[in-house]
Structure formats: structure tokens, C-alpha cells
């Protein structure tokens, strides 16, 4: 008899990204589903990793991260967000953005705490809340611009509200927070003990001259926030699984207690390489234009299909409405598109607990032009 146990996540299946990537591989489809670039990363950064390994940076580094990397991140935060962040006490390097989010939630949540999550929501938020015995409180973003209804948020906040999870630029919709959102947020949390976990892994992918409104810009928000970032999204190396978290010294000190008994420390040679690479701000400042061109190229090609674009202001995703083509449920349509037309996407209902279906699919445009063209040629047949 196998031993009996209680599942911590009885309702969780395989993530939609894995499902669609496997289906894409099976049918040899162009994969615009799971978010990862198909072009090569910068060779200089690869060479820096090789050099770090050859120079024997191969042992554990500091628990909070290689100190020169934290120093350069603090400089970058000053340059971009005009915030003074102490690299000693306010930054921890993590094995990926998702790990930073997991650790932030685990640092704070106690059983019974309520956590506000906006849907459509990136897949890890809800299970991480549940794993900690806390209660997800779901609020839908307003279709079709996916804005936050702050009045609704205010009416849902109670003494049990422990945390709000924010994500801008937003996955899967490409929506971004506005100045008005920030003022409403500041007003809402003032005088409360609410903690903010802000997923900003697409901080450098924001378009049309919009400004990324990081929690780091606002001292009254930074003092109650865990702000989570990703190197993978910025430097085209999602497989490296490298990220970092920034917070107040008090919150970060608790975060480190959890981190030190989990990953403890992160891949040293890659941190050494990044510490050199980040000395040149153009390495991250050019990303907006690079991906904006991809968004525009893809959307011009898609104009020749029956798909209708919803605006994307950031991230490397864009939603497309397919209601002129079919009224099938989005998951079925996405599977058929992969099987019969050779293009994989992500059905947006997967980002809702209720599986809400607005007949939109998420496309990842962080791909070579030839890949995007090839996908659109196939989609034209619909
Ligand atoms: N962040 C990626 C996306 O949104 C997925 C990563 C994963 O597969 N867990 O597509």
C-alpha cells in the first residue's frame, strides 16, 4: 500500500504553458504560447559567464546575492526610479521571479489571511496563496481594457486583507498601471497593514513612451512592498531562472529568513556576469524599442487575418479576439489552432478560476520575424 497523504494543491493540474508547449511540440506547431524568446541572447553576456567560471567563481556566493550585483542593481534603481535602495539590506537575488513571489508570499501569509488577486492572473499567484493556507479574494479586471475597478477593491477590503498582488506590465493582457491607479492604491493602503507584492518582471518591456510605474518610485508604497524582478525576461535567458526582490529593510530581513532555508544562494557565475553586464544601461534601456518593433511587426502581419488585436502597452504578449472566426470555447479553439493550423497560443480563460471566456487568445511576440511571419501565414487560412 502506498503511503496516504493530503495534497496541498488538490485542484492543481499541469500549467497551461506546459500543456500548450507540449501540444506545439507534438504537432510541430509554431509556438507563440509559452512566453520565451526564440532568438539568441547577447553573446557578450554568455562570454562573461564563461569567463566567471574560468576565473573560478564557482562556489556559493553571499546568501542575499553577489555583492557587486546588488550594488549595480541599486544604482540602476536610482537611475530608473529615483529611489535609494540599500544593496545590503533591501535586495535579494533569487532563482527566478516566481521564486521571489513565492518567498514574499510565504514570508507574510498566515492561515486565514485574505489576499487580493486580480484576474486574469499569472498562474502562480493563487496556488502560492493556497499553499500558505491563506484565502484568495478574486477581483476581475474590467474587460476589454483590463483596468482595475478601485471602488470594487475598496468594497472588498476588510480587516482580514493582508496582501494585494499587482502585476504591471501585465501578463497576459499587456495592460499597465497608470498614475491614477497609483494614487488610488496609495489612498487605499494608507493607515493599513496591507502588504503589496508587485510582479514587475516586464519592467523593461513597456511601449509607446509610457513610463513604468514601479512601486519603487513611491516611498510610501516601497515601505510595504515586495517588488519582484526577472533577469530572464530582460536579457533573453528565461532558462537561467534568475531574478531578484527589492523591499524595505524590515520586510527583506524576514524574506531572507525564508530564502536562506530554501535556495540559500543563487548561481554564482551568472551573478558575476550580470554584475559586469549591467554596468552599461543600454543593455536594458534598448529593450522597449526592440520589443515594440516586434509588437508592431506582428500586429501589421495580423491585420491580414480575421483576428482583432486588443492593445498591448507592455510585456511581450498581445491578446487577440477571435470572435469573427469561431465561437468555440477558447481552450478548445487554441487546441484546434495548434493541431490543425500549426500555431500554439494561450487561451486567456486559463488565467481565471471561473475559466471566464472572452474569446481571446494570448500571443507571445518575442520571436524572430521569420517565426512571426510563419505563424501569420498559417493563421491567414482561418
Ligand atoms: N512566464 C511564462 C509565460 O507567461 C511562463 C513560464 C512557465 O511556463 N511557467 O508564458
PDB file of C-alpha atoms in Angstrom, residues 30-35 172 298 302 305 307-309 312 315-322 325 333 337 343-348 360-367 372 375-376 379 382:
ATOM      1  CA  UNK A  30       4.904  27.483 -34.273  1.00  0.00           C
ATOM      2  CA  UNK A  31       4.904  28.132 -30.537  1.00  0.00           C
ATOM      3  CA  UNK A  32       3.571  31.602 -29.703  1.00  0.00           C
ATOM      4  CA  UNK A  33       2.155  30.234 -26.446  1.00  0.00           C
ATOM      5  CA  UNK A  34       4.615  29.973 -23.572  1.00  0.00           C
ATOM      6  CA  UNK A  35       6.473  33.258 -23.115  1.00  0.00           C
ATOM      7  CA  UNK A 172      -1.368  38.022 -20.006  1.00  0.00           C
ATOM      8  CA  UNK A 298       3.393  41.141 -35.606  1.00  0.00           C
ATOM      9  CA  UNK A 302      -2.000  40.017 -38.140  1.00  0.00           C
ATOM     10  CA  UNK A 305      -6.124  37.768 -40.627  1.00  0.00           C
ATOM     11  CA  UNK A 307      -8.063  38.146 -35.519  1.00  0.00           C
ATOM     12  CA  UNK A 308      -8.683  41.501 -33.835  1.00  0.00           C
ATOM     13  CA  UNK A 309      -5.956  42.965 -31.632  1.00  0.00           C
ATOM     14  CA  UNK A 312      -0.733  45.797 -25.595  1.00  0.00           C
ATOM     15  CA  UNK A 315       5.116  42.731 -21.650  1.00  0.00           C
ATOM     16  CA  UNK A 316       5.832  40.570 -24.686  1.00  0.00           C
ATOM     17  CA  UNK A 317       2.245  39.429 -25.038  1.00  0.00           C
ATOM     18  CA  UNK A 318      -0.719  40.638 -27.019  1.00  0.00           C
ATOM     19  CA  UNK A 319      -4.303  39.454 -26.834  1.00  0.00           C
ATOM     20  CA  UNK A 320      -6.285  38.807 -29.993  1.00  0.00           C
ATOM     21  CA  UNK A 321     -10.059  38.439 -30.222  1.00  0.00           C
ATOM     22  CA  UNK A 322     -11.125  35.535 -32.445  1.00  0.00           C
ATOM     23  CA  UNK A 325     -13.634  33.238 -36.678  1.00  0.00           C
ATOM     24  CA  UNK A 333     -10.112  26.773 -30.147  1.00  0.00           C
ATOM     25  CA  UNK A 337      -5.415  26.020 -33.808  1.00  0.00           C
ATOM     26  CA  UNK A 343       0.108  27.738 -34.245  1.00  0.00           C
ATOM     27  CA  UNK A 344       0.154  27.452 -30.452  1.00  0.00           C
ATOM     28  CA  UNK A 345      -1.209  30.253 -28.230  1.00  0.00           C
ATOM     29  CA  UNK A 346      -2.525  30.520 -24.667  1.00  0.00           C
ATOM     30  CA  UNK A 347      -6.304  30.643 -24.021  1.00  0.00           C
ATOM     31  CA  UNK A 348      -6.928  33.514 -21.617  1.00  0.00           C
ATOM     32  CA  UNK A 360      -9.346  35.989 -26.678  1.00  0.00           C
ATOM     33  CA  UNK A 361      -6.009  34.234 -27.038  1.00  0.00           C
ATOM     34  CA  UNK A 362      -2.591  35.361 -25.822  1.00  0.00           C
ATOM     35  CA  UNK A 363       0.208  35.511 -28.397  1.00  0.00           C
ATOM     36  CA  UNK A 364       3.882  35.892 -27.463  1.00  0.00           C
ATOM     37  CA  UNK A 365       5.643  38.151 -29.979  1.00  0.00           C
ATOM     38  CA  UNK A 366       9.188  37.839 -28.541  1.00  0.00           C
ATOM     39  CA  UNK A 367      10.142  35.836 -31.606  1.00  0.00           C
ATOM     40  CA  UNK A 372       6.084  35.575 -36.542  1.00  0.00           C
ATOM     41  CA  UNK A 375       2.711  31.851 -37.795  1.00  0.00           C
ATOM     42  CA  UNK A 376       0.677  34.543 -39.539  1.00  0.00           C
ATOM     43  CA  UNK A 379      -3.388  31.981 -39.357  1.00  0.00           C
ATOM     44  CA  UNK A 382      -8.694  30.766 -40.983  1.00  0.00           C
TER      45      UNK A 382
END
